Structures are given as structure tokens and as C-alpha cells.
PDB file of C-alpha atoms in Angstrom:
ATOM      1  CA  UNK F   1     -98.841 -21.333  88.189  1.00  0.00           C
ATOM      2  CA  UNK F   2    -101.688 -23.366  86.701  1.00  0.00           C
ATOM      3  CA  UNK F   3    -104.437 -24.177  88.666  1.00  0.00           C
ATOM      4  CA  UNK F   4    -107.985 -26.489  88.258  1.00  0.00           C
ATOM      5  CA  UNK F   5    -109.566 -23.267  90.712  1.00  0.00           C
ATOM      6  CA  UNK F   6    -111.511 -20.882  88.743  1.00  0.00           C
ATOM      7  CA  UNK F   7    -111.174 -18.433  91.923  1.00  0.00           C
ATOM      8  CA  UNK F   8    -108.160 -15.921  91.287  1.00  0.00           C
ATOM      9  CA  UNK F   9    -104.817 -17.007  94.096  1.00  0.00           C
ATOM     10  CA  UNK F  10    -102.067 -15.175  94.263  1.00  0.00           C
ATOM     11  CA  UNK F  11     -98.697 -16.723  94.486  1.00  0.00           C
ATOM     12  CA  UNK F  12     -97.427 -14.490  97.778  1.00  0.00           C
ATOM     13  CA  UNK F  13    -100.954 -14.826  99.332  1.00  0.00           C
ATOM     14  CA  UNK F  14    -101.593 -18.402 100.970  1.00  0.00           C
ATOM     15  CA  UNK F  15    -104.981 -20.016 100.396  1.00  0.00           C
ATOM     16  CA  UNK F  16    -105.547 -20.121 104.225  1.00  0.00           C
ATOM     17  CA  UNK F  17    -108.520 -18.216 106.311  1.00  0.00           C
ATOM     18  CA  UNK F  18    -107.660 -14.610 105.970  1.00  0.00           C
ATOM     19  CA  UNK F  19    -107.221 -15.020 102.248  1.00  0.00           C
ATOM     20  CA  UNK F  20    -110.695 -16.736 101.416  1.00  0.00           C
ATOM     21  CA  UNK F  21    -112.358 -14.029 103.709  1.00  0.00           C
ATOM     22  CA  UNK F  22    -110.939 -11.433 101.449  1.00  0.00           C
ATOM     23  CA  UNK F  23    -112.086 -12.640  98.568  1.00  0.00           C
ATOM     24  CA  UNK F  24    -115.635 -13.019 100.076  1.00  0.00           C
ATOM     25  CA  UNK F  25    -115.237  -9.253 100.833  1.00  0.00           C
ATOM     26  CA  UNK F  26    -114.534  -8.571  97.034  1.00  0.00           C
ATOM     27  CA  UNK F  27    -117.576 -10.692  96.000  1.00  0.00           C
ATOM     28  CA  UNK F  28    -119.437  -8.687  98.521  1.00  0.00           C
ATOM     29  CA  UNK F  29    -118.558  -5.243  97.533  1.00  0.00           C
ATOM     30  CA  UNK F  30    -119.191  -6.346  93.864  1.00  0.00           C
ATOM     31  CA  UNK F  31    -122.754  -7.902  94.596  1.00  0.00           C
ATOM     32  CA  UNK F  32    -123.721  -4.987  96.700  1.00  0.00           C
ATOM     33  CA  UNK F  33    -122.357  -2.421  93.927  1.00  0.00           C
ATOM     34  CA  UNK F  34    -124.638  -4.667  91.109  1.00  0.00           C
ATOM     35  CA  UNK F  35    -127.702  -4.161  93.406  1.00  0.00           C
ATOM     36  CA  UNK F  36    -126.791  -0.544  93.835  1.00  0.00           C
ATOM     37  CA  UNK F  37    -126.357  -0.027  90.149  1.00  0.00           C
ATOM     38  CA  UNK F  38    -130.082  -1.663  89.414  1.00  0.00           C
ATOM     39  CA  UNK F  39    -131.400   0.218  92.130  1.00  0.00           C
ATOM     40  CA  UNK F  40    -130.650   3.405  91.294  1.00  0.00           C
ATOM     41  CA  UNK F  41    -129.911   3.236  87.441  1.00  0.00           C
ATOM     42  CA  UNK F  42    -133.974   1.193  87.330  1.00  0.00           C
ATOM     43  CA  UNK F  43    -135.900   0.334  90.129  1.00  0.00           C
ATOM     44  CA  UNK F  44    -135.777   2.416  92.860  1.00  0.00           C
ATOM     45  CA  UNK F  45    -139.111   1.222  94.669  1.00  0.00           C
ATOM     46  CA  UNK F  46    -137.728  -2.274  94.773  1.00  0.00           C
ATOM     47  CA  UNK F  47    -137.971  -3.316  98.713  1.00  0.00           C
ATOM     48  CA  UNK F  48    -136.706  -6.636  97.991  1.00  0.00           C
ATOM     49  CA  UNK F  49    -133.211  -5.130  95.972  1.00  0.00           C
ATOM     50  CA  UNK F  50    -132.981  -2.700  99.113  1.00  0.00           C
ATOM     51  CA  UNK F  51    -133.384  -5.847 101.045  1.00  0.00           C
ATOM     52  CA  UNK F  52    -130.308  -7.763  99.387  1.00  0.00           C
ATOM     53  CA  UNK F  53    -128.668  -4.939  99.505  1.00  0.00           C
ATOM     54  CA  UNK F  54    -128.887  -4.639 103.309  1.00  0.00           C
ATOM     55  CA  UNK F  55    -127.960  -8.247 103.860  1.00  0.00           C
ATOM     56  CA  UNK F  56    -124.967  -7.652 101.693  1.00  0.00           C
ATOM     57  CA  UNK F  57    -123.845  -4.986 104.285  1.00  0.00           C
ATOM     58  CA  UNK F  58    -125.058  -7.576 106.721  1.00  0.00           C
ATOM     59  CA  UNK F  59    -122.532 -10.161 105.660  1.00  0.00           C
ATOM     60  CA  UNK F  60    -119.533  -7.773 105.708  1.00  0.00           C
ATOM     61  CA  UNK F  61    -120.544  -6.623 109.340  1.00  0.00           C
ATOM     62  CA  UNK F  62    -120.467 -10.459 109.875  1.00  0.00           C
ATOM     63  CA  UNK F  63    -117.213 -11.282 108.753  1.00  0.00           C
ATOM     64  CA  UNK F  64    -115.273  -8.011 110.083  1.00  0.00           C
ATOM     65  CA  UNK F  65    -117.087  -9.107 113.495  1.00  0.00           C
ATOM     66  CA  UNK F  66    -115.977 -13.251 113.466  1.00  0.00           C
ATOM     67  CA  UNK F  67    -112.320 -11.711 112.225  1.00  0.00           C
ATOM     68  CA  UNK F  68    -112.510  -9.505 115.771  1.00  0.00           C
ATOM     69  CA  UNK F  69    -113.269 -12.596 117.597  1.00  0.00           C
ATOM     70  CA  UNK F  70    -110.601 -14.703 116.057  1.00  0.00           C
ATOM     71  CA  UNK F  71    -108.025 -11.238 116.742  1.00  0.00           C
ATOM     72  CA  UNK F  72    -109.024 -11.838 119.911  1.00  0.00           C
ATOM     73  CA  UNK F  73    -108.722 -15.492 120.873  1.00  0.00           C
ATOM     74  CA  UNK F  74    -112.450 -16.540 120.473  1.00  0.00           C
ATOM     75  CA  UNK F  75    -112.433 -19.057 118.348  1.00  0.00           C
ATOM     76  CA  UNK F  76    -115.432 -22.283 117.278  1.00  0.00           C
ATOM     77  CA  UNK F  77    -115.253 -24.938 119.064  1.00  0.00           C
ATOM     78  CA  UNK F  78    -116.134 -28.156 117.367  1.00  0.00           C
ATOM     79  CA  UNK F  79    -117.163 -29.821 120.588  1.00  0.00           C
ATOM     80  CA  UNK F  80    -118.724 -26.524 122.457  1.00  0.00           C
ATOM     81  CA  UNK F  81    -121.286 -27.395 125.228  1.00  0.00           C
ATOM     82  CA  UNK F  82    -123.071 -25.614 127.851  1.00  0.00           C
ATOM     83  CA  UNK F  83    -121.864 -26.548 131.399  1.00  0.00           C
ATOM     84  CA  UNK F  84    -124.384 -28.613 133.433  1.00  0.00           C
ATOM     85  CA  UNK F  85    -124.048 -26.513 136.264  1.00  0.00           C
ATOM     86  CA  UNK F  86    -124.457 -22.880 136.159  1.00  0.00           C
ATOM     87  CA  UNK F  87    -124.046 -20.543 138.611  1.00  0.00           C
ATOM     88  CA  UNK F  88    -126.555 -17.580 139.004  1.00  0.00           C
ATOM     89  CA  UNK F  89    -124.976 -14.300 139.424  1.00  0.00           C
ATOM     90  CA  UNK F  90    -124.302 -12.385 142.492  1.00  0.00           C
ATOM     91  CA  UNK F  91    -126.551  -9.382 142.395  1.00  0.00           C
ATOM     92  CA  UNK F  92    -130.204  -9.085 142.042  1.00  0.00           C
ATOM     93  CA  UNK F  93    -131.948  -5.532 141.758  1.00  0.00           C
ATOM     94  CA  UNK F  94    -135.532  -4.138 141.714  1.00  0.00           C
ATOM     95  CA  UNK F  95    -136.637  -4.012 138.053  1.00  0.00           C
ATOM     96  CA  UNK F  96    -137.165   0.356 138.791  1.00  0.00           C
ATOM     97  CA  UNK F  97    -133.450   0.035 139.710  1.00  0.00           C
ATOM     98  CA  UNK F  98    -132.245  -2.351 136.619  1.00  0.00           C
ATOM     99  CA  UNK F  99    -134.581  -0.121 134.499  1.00  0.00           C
ATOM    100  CA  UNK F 100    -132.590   2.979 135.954  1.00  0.00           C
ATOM    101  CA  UNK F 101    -129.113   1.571 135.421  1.00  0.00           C
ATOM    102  CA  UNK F 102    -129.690   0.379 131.811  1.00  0.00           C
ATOM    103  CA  UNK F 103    -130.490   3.725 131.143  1.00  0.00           C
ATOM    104  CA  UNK F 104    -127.431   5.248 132.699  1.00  0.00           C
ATOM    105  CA  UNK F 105    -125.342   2.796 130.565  1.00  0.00           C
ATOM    106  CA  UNK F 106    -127.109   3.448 127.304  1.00  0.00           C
ATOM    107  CA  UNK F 107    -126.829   7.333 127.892  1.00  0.00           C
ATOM    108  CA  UNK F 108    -122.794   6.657 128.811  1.00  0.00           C
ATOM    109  CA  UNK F 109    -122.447   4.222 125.716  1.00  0.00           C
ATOM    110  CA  UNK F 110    -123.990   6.912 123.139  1.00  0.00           C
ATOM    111  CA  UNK F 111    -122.220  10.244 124.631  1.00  0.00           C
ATOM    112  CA  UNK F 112    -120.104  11.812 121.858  1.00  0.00           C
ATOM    113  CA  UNK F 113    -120.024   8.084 119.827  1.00  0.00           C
ATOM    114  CA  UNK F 114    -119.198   7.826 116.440  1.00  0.00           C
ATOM    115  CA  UNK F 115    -120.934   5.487 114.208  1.00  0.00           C
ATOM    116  CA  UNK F 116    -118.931   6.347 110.716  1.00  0.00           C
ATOM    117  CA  UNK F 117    -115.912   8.206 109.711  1.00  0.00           C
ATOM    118  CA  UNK F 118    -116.304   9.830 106.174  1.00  0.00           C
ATOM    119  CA  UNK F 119    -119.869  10.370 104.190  1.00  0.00           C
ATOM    120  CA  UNK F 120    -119.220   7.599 101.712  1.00  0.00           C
ATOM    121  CA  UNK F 121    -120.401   4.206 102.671  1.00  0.00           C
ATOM    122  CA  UNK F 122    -118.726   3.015  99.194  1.00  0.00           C
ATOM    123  CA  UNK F 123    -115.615   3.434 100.716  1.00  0.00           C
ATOM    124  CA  UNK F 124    -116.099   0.865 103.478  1.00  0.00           C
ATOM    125  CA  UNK F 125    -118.310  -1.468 100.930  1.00  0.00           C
ATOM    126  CA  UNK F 126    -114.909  -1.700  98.286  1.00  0.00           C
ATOM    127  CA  UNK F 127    -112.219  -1.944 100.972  1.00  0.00           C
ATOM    128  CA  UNK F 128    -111.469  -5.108 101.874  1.00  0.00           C
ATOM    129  CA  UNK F 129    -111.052  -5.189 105.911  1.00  0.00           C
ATOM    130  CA  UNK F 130    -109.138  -7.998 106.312  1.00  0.00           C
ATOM    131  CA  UNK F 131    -106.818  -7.205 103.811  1.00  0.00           C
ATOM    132  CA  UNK F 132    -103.609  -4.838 105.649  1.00  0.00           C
ATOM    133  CA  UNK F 133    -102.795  -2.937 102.573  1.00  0.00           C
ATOM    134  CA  UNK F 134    -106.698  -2.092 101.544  1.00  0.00           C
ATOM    135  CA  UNK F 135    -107.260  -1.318 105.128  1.00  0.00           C
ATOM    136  CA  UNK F 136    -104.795   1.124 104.900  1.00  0.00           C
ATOM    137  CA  UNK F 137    -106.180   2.499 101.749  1.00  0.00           C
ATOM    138  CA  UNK F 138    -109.333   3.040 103.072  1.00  0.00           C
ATOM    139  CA  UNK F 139    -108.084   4.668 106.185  1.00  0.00           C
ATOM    140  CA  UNK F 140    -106.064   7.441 102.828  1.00  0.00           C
ATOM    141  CA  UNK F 141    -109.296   7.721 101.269  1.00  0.00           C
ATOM    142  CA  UNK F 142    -111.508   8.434 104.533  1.00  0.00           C
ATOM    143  CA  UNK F 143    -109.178  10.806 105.521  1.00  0.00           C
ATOM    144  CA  UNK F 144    -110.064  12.822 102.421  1.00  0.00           C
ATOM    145  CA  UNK F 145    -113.116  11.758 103.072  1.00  0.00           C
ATOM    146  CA  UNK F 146    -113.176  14.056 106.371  1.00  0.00           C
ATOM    147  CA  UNK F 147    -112.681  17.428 104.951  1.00  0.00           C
ATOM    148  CA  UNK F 148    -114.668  19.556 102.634  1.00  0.00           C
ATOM    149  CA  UNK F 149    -113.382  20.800  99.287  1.00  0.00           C
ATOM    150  CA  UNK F 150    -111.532  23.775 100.996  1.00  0.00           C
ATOM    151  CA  UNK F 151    -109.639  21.489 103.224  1.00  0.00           C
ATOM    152  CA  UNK F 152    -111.616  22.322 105.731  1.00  0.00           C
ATOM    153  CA  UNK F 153    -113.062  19.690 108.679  1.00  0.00           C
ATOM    154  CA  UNK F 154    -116.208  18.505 108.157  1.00  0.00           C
ATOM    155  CA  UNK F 155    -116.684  17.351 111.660  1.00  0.00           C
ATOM    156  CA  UNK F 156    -113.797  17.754 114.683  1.00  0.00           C
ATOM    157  CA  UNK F 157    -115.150  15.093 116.657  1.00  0.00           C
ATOM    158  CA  UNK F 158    -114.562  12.630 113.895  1.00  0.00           C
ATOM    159  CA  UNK F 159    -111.116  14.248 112.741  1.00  0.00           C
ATOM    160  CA  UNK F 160    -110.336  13.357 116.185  1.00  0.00           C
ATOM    161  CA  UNK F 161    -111.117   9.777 116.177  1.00  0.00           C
ATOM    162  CA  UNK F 162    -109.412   9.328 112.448  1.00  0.00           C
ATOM    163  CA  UNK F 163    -106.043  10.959 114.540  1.00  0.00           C
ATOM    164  CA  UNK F 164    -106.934   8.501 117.371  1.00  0.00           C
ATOM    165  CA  UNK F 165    -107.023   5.137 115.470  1.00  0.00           C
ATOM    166  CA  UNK F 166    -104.084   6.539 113.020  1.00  0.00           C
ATOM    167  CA  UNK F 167    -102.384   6.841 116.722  1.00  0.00           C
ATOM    168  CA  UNK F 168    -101.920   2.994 116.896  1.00  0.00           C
ATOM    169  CA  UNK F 169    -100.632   2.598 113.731  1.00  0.00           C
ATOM    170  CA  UNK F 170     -98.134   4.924 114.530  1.00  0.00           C
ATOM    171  CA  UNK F 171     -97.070   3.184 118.125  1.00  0.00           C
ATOM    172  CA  UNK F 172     -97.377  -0.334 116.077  1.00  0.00           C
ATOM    173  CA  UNK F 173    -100.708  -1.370 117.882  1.00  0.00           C
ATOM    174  CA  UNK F 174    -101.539  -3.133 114.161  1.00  0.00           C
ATOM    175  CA  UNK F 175    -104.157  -5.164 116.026  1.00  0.00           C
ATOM    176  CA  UNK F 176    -105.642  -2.154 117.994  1.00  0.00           C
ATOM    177  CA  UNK F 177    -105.838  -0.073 114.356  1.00  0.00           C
ATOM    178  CA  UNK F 178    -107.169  -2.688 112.583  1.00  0.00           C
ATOM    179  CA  UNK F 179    -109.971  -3.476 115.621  1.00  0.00           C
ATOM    180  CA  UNK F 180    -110.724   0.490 116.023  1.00  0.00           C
ATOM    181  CA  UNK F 181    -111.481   0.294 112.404  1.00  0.00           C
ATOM    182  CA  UNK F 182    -113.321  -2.978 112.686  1.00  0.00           C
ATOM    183  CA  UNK F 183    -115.425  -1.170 115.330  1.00  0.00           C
ATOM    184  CA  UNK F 184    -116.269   1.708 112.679  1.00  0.00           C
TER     185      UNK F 184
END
């Protein structure tokens, strides 16, 4: 197949949504890896390089988080508007109270949370998310990831949330897996 597109297709992948946003991934992990290469190889001290860096990480965040939304029926709107009449909600509290409550949901929300699976951030830079296949080979290599070099676990709380989202792969909840890791 010849094509007037200098971007790589493949023949069994259509050119549709999910394959462009893969290929931004790839450009993404191989900016951020350039960055990381003339940060650490040169110019450590360079706040703007750490910066770029950053926004690279950013960007992925971004599209794993608009892929979520889509999974999940949100979608743009090309003629989205705010309703002319709102409705104010139901319940009203003290500001001691609110400030109270907040709390008690922040302290629920952080209790035995975990923020990343693995100690490699490389591994979730190179992977592309949206891709089934190279989510899958990310879950392999964060697996290994999990263990130290006697095979023994580096942290049970996160061995048990690598057996939890492996859980829905096995009962064929691909859109639970793929979310639990889009969450990670």
C-alpha cells in the first residue's frame, strides 16, 4: 500500500480515533524519552526541559482521561450550551460543617490508595494505553515490575491491586481492565 501520508498506517489498523491517539502516544513517549535523554545525559539544572518534560506526561494523562470519557459515553458536543435555568441544589450546610465533611471525604478517598503500580515510570511513558495489545504488555512488564530480584513482593498492597485489575481481564470486563489501568 502506497500512501501520500508520511505518518506510518497499518493495513489491519483503521485510520479512525483510537488509531491517531496511539500514534500521539508513541510521539509522546519518544519526545518525553529525547527530553529525558538531554536531561540527564547534559543539563540537569534545566527547569524549562523538566518543564516539557512534565507537560509531556501532562498530555498522556490527557488523552488516557478524554479516552475514559469517550469509554464511558461522554462525548463533545458540537452545539453544547449551558441551560438557562439552573436549579440550585438541595442542601446547604454551615461552612464548619462543609469544612468537616470535605475532610472526612479526603481522608476516605486517600485510605490505603494507590497512585502507581511498579517503580518505573518508563514503563507507563512507552506503553501505549489505548492500544489492547501494549496495554497488555505493560500490565507483563509491571508485574515484574512488582517484585524484587528474589521474587519477592515489593509491596502487598499493590500486588493486590495488580491481582485486582488482572481480575477483570480474567471475567472479560475489557472495559473495566482497561479503565482500572487508565485510573493508575
Amino acid at each position: 500500500v502506497i500512501s501520500s501520508d508520511s505518518r506510518q498506517k497499518s493495513d489491519s489498523v483503521p485510520d479512525d480515533d483510537r488509531a491517531q491517539t496511539i500514534r500521539n502516544e508513541m510521539e509522546i513517549a519518544k519526545k518525553f524519552s529525547a527530553i529525558l535523554d538531554d536531561l540527564c545525559l547534559s543539563d540537569a539544572e534545566n527547569c524549562e526541559g523538566w518543564y516539557r518534560a512534565a507537560q509531556c506526561l501532562t498530555m498522556k494523562a490527557d488523552i488516557i482521561a478524554d479516552r475514559l470519557g469517550y469509554s464511558l459515553g461522554f462525548g463533545r458536543i458540537k452545539n453544547f450550551s449551558v441551560p438557562s435555568q439552573r436549579t440550585l441544589g438541595t442542601e446547604s450546610f454551615p461552612i464548619q460543617e462543609l469544612e468537616e465533611l470535605q475532610e472526612r471525604e479526603e481522608s476516605i478517598s486517600k485510605h490505603n490508595r494507590i497512585n502507581c503500580l511498579g517503580n518505573e515510570l518508563a514503563v507507563y511513558v512507552h506503553h501505549a494505553w489505548s492500544s489492547y495489545s501494549s496495554l497488555r504488555g505493560c500490565e507483563s512488564k509491571i508485574k515484574q515490575g512488582l517484585a524484587d530480584d528474589k521474587g519477592q513482593p515489593i509491596s502487598l498492597a499493590s500486588i493486590a491491586v495488580w491481582k485486582e485489575i488482572e481480575s477483570k481481564y480474567r471475567s472479560n470486563d475489557f472495559l473495566g481492565w482497561q479503565e482500572s489501568w487508565g485510573g493508575i
